[in-house]
Coordinates of C-alpha atoms and ligand atoms in Angstrom, one line a residue:
M10 CA 76.8 130.8 94.5
R11 CA 77.1 128.4 97.5
I12 CA 77.5 124.7 97.4
L13 CA 77.0 122.2 100.3
E14 CA 78.6 118.8 100.4
K15 CA 78.4 116.1 103.1
A16 CA 81.8 114.5 104.0
P17 CA 81.1 111.1 105.7
A18 CA 83.6 109.2 107.8
K19 CA 84.8 105.7 106.9
I20 CA 85.6 102.6 108.9
N21 CA 87.8 99.7 107.8
L22 CA 86.1 96.3 108.2
S23 CA 89.2 94.5 107.1
L24 CA 92.7 96.0 106.8
D25 CA 95.7 93.9 105.6
V26 CA 99.2 95.0 104.7
L27 CA 101.0 93.0 102.1
G28 CA 104.4 94.6 102.3
K29 CA 106.4 97.8 102.0
R30 CA 106.9 99.5 98.6
K31 CA 109.8 101.2 97.1
D32 CA 108.1 104.6 97.5
G33 CA 107.9 104.1 101.3
F34 CA 104.2 103.5 101.4
H35 CA 102.7 100.1 102.3
E36 CA 100.8 97.8 99.9
V37 CA 97.3 97.4 101.4
R38 CA 94.2 95.3 100.9
M39 CA 91.2 96.6 102.8
I40 CA 87.5 96.8 102.9
M41 CA 86.2 100.3 103.6
T42 CA 82.6 101.5 104.1
T43 CA 81.1 105.0 104.8
I44 CA 79.1 105.6 108.0
D45 CA 76.5 108.2 108.8
L46 CA 78.9 110.5 110.7
A47 CA 79.8 113.4 108.6
D48 CA 81.4 116.8 108.4
R49 CA 79.7 119.5 106.4
I50 CA 81.6 121.5 103.7
E51 CA 80.2 124.8 102.5
L52 CA 81.9 126.3 99.4
S53 CA 81.4 130.0 98.4
E54 CA 83.0 131.8 95.5
L55 CA 85.6 134.5 96.3
S56 CA 86.5 136.9 93.5
S57 CA 89.9 137.6 95.1
G58 CA 91.4 134.3 93.8
Q59 CA 92.2 133.4 97.4
I60 CA 91.6 130.0 99.1
K61 CA 90.2 130.5 102.6
V62 CA 89.5 127.8 105.2
V63 CA 87.4 128.3 108.3
S64 CA 86.7 125.5 110.7
H65 CA 86.4 126.8 114.3
N66 CA 88.1 123.7 115.5
R67 CA 91.4 124.1 117.2
F68 CA 92.7 120.7 116.0
V69 CA 92.1 121.5 112.4
P70 CA 94.6 123.7 110.5
D71 CA 93.1 126.7 108.5
D72 CA 96.0 127.1 106.1
Q73 CA 97.7 125.0 103.4
R74 CA 98.1 122.1 105.8
N75 CA 94.3 121.5 105.6
L76 CA 93.5 118.7 103.1
A77 CA 90.4 120.6 101.9
Y78 CA 92.7 123.6 101.1
Q79 CA 95.1 121.2 99.2
A80 CA 92.1 119.8 97.2
A81 CA 91.1 123.4 96.1
K82 CA 94.7 124.3 95.3
L83 CA 95.1 121.2 93.2
L84 CA 91.9 121.9 91.1
K85 CA 92.6 125.6 90.8
E86 CA 96.2 125.1 89.5
R87 CA 95.4 122.1 87.3
Y88 CA 92.4 123.8 85.6
H89 CA 93.7 127.4 85.7
I90 CA 90.9 128.8 87.7
H91 CA 91.3 132.5 88.6
K92 CA 88.5 132.7 91.1
G93 CA 89.0 131.8 94.8
V94 CA 86.9 129.9 97.2
S95 CA 86.0 130.1 100.9
I96 CA 85.7 126.6 102.5
A97 CA 83.7 126.5 105.7
I98 CA 84.1 123.1 107.5
T99 CA 81.7 122.1 110.2
K100 CA 83.6 119.3 111.9
T101 CA 81.7 116.4 113.5
I102 CA 84.2 113.6 112.7
P103 CA 86.8 113.4 115.4
V104 CA 90.3 114.5 114.3
A105 CA 93.3 112.2 113.8
A106 CA 91.0 109.3 114.7
G107 CA 91.4 106.7 111.9
L108 CA 88.1 107.8 110.4
A109 CA 89.5 109.7 107.4
G110 CA 88.0 113.0 108.4
G111 CA 90.5 115.2 106.6
S112 CA 90.5 112.9 103.6
S113 CA 86.7 113.1 103.4
D114 CA 86.8 116.9 103.7
A115 CA 89.2 116.9 100.7
A116 CA 87.0 114.6 98.7
A117 CA 83.9 116.6 99.4
T118 CA 85.8 119.8 98.3
L119 CA 86.8 118.1 95.1
R120 CA 83.2 117.1 94.4
G121 CA 81.8 120.5 95.4
L122 CA 84.4 122.5 93.4
N123 CA 83.7 120.3 90.3
R124 CA 80.2 121.8 90.6
L125 CA 81.0 125.3 91.6
W126 CA 83.6 125.7 88.8
S127 CA 81.6 123.6 86.3
L128 CA 84.6 121.4 85.5
G129 CA 82.6 118.5 84.3
L130 CA 85.0 115.9 85.8
S131 CA 83.8 112.3 86.5
L132 CA 84.1 110.7 90.0
D133 CA 86.8 108.5 88.5
E134 CA 88.8 111.6 87.4
L135 CA 88.3 113.2 90.9
A136 CA 89.4 110.0 92.6
V137 CA 92.7 110.0 90.5
L138 CA 93.3 113.7 91.6
G139 CA 92.4 112.8 95.2
A140 CA 95.2 110.2 95.3
E141 CA 97.7 113.1 95.0
I142 CA 96.4 114.5 98.3
G143 CA 96.3 111.3 100.4
S144 CA 95.8 107.5 100.2
D145 CA 92.2 107.6 101.6
V146 CA 90.9 110.4 99.5
S147 CA 90.1 108.3 96.4
F148 CA 87.8 106.1 98.4
C149 CA 86.2 109.1 100.0
V150 CA 85.4 110.7 96.6
Y151 CA 83.0 107.8 95.9
G152 CA 82.0 106.7 99.4
G153 CA 79.9 103.5 99.6
T154 CA 81.7 100.2 100.2
A155 CA 84.9 99.1 98.4
L156 CA 88.0 96.9 98.3
A157 CA 90.9 99.3 98.3
T158 CA 94.3 98.1 97.1
G159 CA 97.7 99.7 96.0
R160 CA 98.5 102.2 98.7
G161 CA 94.7 102.5 99.2
E162 CA 93.9 104.5 96.0
K163 CA 92.8 101.6 93.7
I164 CA 89.0 101.2 94.3
Q165 CA 86.8 98.3 93.4
H166 CA 83.2 98.9 94.5
I167 CA 81.4 96.0 96.3
Q168 CA 77.9 95.6 97.8
A169 CA 76.7 97.3 100.9
P170 CA 77.3 95.4 104.2
P171 CA 74.2 93.9 106.0
H172 CA 72.3 96.5 108.0
C173 CA 73.5 97.2 111.5
W174 CA 74.4 99.9 114.0
V175 CA 77.9 101.2 114.5
V176 CA 78.9 102.6 117.9
L177 CA 82.2 104.5 117.8
A178 CA 84.3 105.6 120.7
K179 CA 87.4 107.8 120.4
P180 CA 89.9 108.1 123.2
T181 CA 91.3 111.6 123.8
I182 CA 94.7 110.7 122.1
G183 CA 95.3 111.5 118.4
V184 CA 97.3 109.0 116.4
S185 CA 99.8 109.6 113.6
T186 CA 99.1 107.3 110.7
A187 CA 102.8 107.5 109.7
D188 CA 104.0 106.4 113.2
V189 CA 101.7 103.4 113.1
Y190 CA 102.8 102.2 109.7
R191 CA 106.5 102.7 110.8
N192 CA 106.0 100.6 113.9
L193 CA 104.3 97.7 112.0
N194 CA 106.5 94.6 112.1
L195 CA 106.0 93.0 108.6
S196 CA 107.6 89.7 109.6
N197 CA 105.0 89.1 112.3
I198 CA 101.6 89.8 110.8
Q199 CA 98.3 87.8 111.2
H200 CA 96.6 88.5 108.0
P201 CA 92.8 89.0 108.1
N202 CA 90.6 87.1 105.6
V203 CA 89.8 89.9 103.2
E204 CA 88.2 87.6 100.6
G205 CA 86.0 86.0 103.3
M206 CA 84.9 89.5 104.3
I207 CA 83.9 90.2 100.7
E208 CA 82.0 87.0 100.6
A209 CA 80.2 87.7 103.9
I210 CA 79.2 91.1 102.6
N211 CA 78.0 89.8 99.3
E212 CA 75.9 87.2 101.1
K213 CA 74.6 89.8 103.6
N214 CA 75.8 87.4 106.3
Y215 CA 76.0 89.5 109.5
E216 CA 77.5 86.8 111.8
Q217 CA 80.2 86.0 109.3
M218 CA 81.0 89.7 108.8
C219 CA 81.4 90.1 112.6
G220 CA 83.6 87.0 112.8
L221 CA 86.0 88.2 110.1
L222 CA 86.6 91.8 111.3
G223 CA 90.4 92.3 111.3
N224 CA 93.0 95.1 111.1
V225 CA 96.8 94.4 111.2
L226 CA 97.4 98.0 112.4
E227 CA 95.4 97.3 115.6
N228 CA 98.2 95.6 117.6
V229 CA 100.6 98.3 116.7
T230 CA 98.3 101.1 118.1
L231 CA 97.3 98.9 121.1
K232 CA 101.0 98.7 122.1
M233 CA 101.4 102.4 121.8
Y234 CA 98.2 103.3 123.6
P235 CA 96.9 100.7 126.1
E236 CA 93.7 102.8 126.6
V237 CA 92.5 101.6 123.2
A238 CA 92.5 98.0 124.5
Q239 CA 90.4 99.1 127.5
I240 CA 87.8 100.7 125.2
K241 CA 87.7 97.5 123.1
D242 CA 87.1 95.5 126.3
Q243 CA 84.4 97.8 127.6
M244 CA 82.6 97.8 124.2
K245 CA 82.6 94.0 124.3
R246 CA 81.4 93.9 127.9
F247 CA 78.5 96.2 127.1
G248 CA 77.4 93.8 124.5
A249 CA 78.7 94.8 121.0
D250 CA 78.5 91.8 118.6
A251 CA 82.1 92.5 117.3
V252 CA 84.7 95.2 118.0
L253 CA 87.6 96.5 116.0
M254 CA 89.9 99.6 115.8
S255 CA 89.4 101.6 112.6
G256 CA 92.4 102.4 110.3
S257 CA 95.4 103.5 112.3
G258 CA 93.2 104.3 115.2
P259 CA 92.6 105.2 117.9
T260 CA 88.8 105.1 117.3
V261 CA 87.2 101.7 118.2
F262 CA 83.9 100.7 116.6
G263 CA 81.4 98.0 117.6
L264 CA 78.9 96.4 115.3
I265 CA 75.5 95.8 116.8
Q266 CA 72.4 94.3 115.2
Y267 CA 69.6 95.4 117.6
E268 CA 68.6 98.9 118.6
S269 CA 68.1 98.2 122.3
R270 CA 71.6 96.7 122.6
M271 CA 73.0 99.7 120.7
H272 CA 71.6 102.1 123.3
R273 CA 73.1 100.0 126.1
V274 CA 76.6 100.0 124.5
Y275 CA 76.3 103.8 123.6
N276 CA 75.2 104.8 127.1
G277 CA 77.8 102.5 128.8
L278 CA 80.7 103.9 126.7
R279 CA 79.7 107.5 127.4
G280 CA 80.7 107.1 131.0
F281 CA 84.3 106.4 129.9
C282 CA 84.8 108.4 126.7
N283 CA 83.6 111.8 125.7
Q284 CA 83.5 111.2 122.0
V285 CA 81.0 108.4 121.4
F286 CA 78.6 108.1 118.5
A287 CA 75.9 105.6 117.4
V288 CA 75.3 105.7 113.6
R289 CA 74.2 103.5 110.7
M290 CA 76.5 102.3 107.9
L291 CA 75.8 104.2 104.7
G292 CA 77.3 101.5 102.6
E293 CA 75.6 101.9 99.2
Ligands
LIG27 C1 95.3 103.7 107.8 C2 94.4 104.1 106.6 O1 93.5 105.3 107.1 C3 93.4 103.0 106.3 O2 92.3 103.4 105.5 C4 95.1 104.6 105.4 O3 96.0 103.5 105.0 C5 96.0 105.8 105.6 O4 95.5 106.7 104.7 P1 95.9 108.3 104.8 O5 95.8 108.8 106.2 O6 95.2 109.0 103.7 O7 97.5 108.2 104.5 P2 98.4 109.2 103.7 O8 98.1 110.6 104.2 O9 98.5 108.9 102.3 O10 99.8 108.8 104.4 C6 100.2 109.1 105.7 C7 101.4 108.3 106.0 O11 101.0 106.9 106.3 C8 101.9 106.0 105.7 N1 101.2 105.1 104.8 C9 99.9 105.5 104.3 C10 99.3 104.7 103.4 C11 99.9 103.5 103.0 N2 99.3 102.6 102.1 N3 101.1 103.2 103.4 C12 101.8 104.0 104.3 O12 102.9 103.6 104.7 C13 103.0 106.8 105.1 O13 104.0 106.9 106.0 C14 102.4 108.2 104.9 O14 103.4 109.2 105.0
LIG28 N1 90.1 118.9 107.0 C1 90.8 118.4 108.0 N2 90.1 117.8 109.1 C2 90.8 117.3 110.1 N3 92.2 117.2 110.1 C3 92.9 117.8 109.1 C4 92.2 118.4 108.0 N4 93.1 118.8 107.2 C5 94.3 118.5 107.7 N5 94.2 117.9 108.9 C6 95.3 117.4 109.7 O1 95.4 116.0 109.5 C7 95.7 115.3 110.7 C8 94.9 113.9 110.6 O2 93.6 114.2 110.7 P1 92.4 113.2 110.1 O3 91.2 113.5 111.0 O4 92.3 113.3 108.7 O5 93.0 111.8 110.5 P2 92.5 110.3 110.3 O6 91.1 110.3 110.6 O7 93.4 109.5 111.2 O8 92.8 110.0 108.8 P3 93.0 108.6 108.1 O9 92.0 107.7 108.7 O10 92.8 108.9 106.7 O11 94.4 108.2 108.5 C9 95.2 116.2 111.8 O12 96.0 116.1 112.9 C10 95.2 117.6 111.2 O13 96.3 118.3 111.6

């Protein structure tokens, strides 16, 4: 049997950090939404009991460091599964980009193996398991749009954002999420208005949503990698309605209401950056 799962990327429309926790993680409050930029996960049964990962991408590990591998191992051990699985990952989401590519691959593997191995687990149960793999995995199990709290694993679903285009540009650098959190100065944070963002989304108020985009990790990454600021400036110059870095970066996204403007921003950015995408929010 063969199972296919789509693993979409996320962007953070609002990302606030409330403080550092005793376990070393940070307490966050963020609005996440899935976008139509996705990896594809293909799961096939292996009678040998082995977990095999194939990705044909030199930036993606094909061993136990792969988050999809970790998802399979977790389910296999927890539910005493003797069969193995081959996980073929077709990567489209840029790696180490702030778009939760690895987390979404892990989440898709959890959903797919739940079907392949007939485990009968609910999405809520898979999301709890996902948190053992990484902070973004729980959200990726559900997708859609949500307020994520705790270290990112507590998910409250909210409505889909108003329709718009999202242009993404990823500079060639990859960013370590741990480094960005480590360099965040908690005594000097300009907190974004997360509640206002929820209100804007509920009211489908596009202008208000654009005005309230905010990410406290942005300044940290901008200091480490000035090229991210250049891409932000270019995206604004080409006419994006609002621009922000996603997660710990370095990917920058711009929101754009009109299709003709989207083409201008997309084509403009392609001259500066080789990983540029124009997609819709999935949101629901
Ligand atoms: C930046 C975001 O992508 C925003 O959605 C997430 O907060 C990060 O999620 P993630 O990549 O799944 O993070 P994890 O793999 O759980 O953690 C990677 C590292 O980031 C730091 N980390 C992560 C999440 C969090 N709430 N506080 C942290 O301090 C920790 O040093 C951790 O060792
Ligand atoms: N399935 C996977 N896809 C991509 N990277 C993976 C995967 N599994 C493990 N990794 C490792 O994880 C690192 C971070 O990659 P990923 O693309 O998940 O980062 P990210 O988009 O910044 O994540 P987040 O937004 O959740 O912080 C990579 O450098 C890679 O070595």
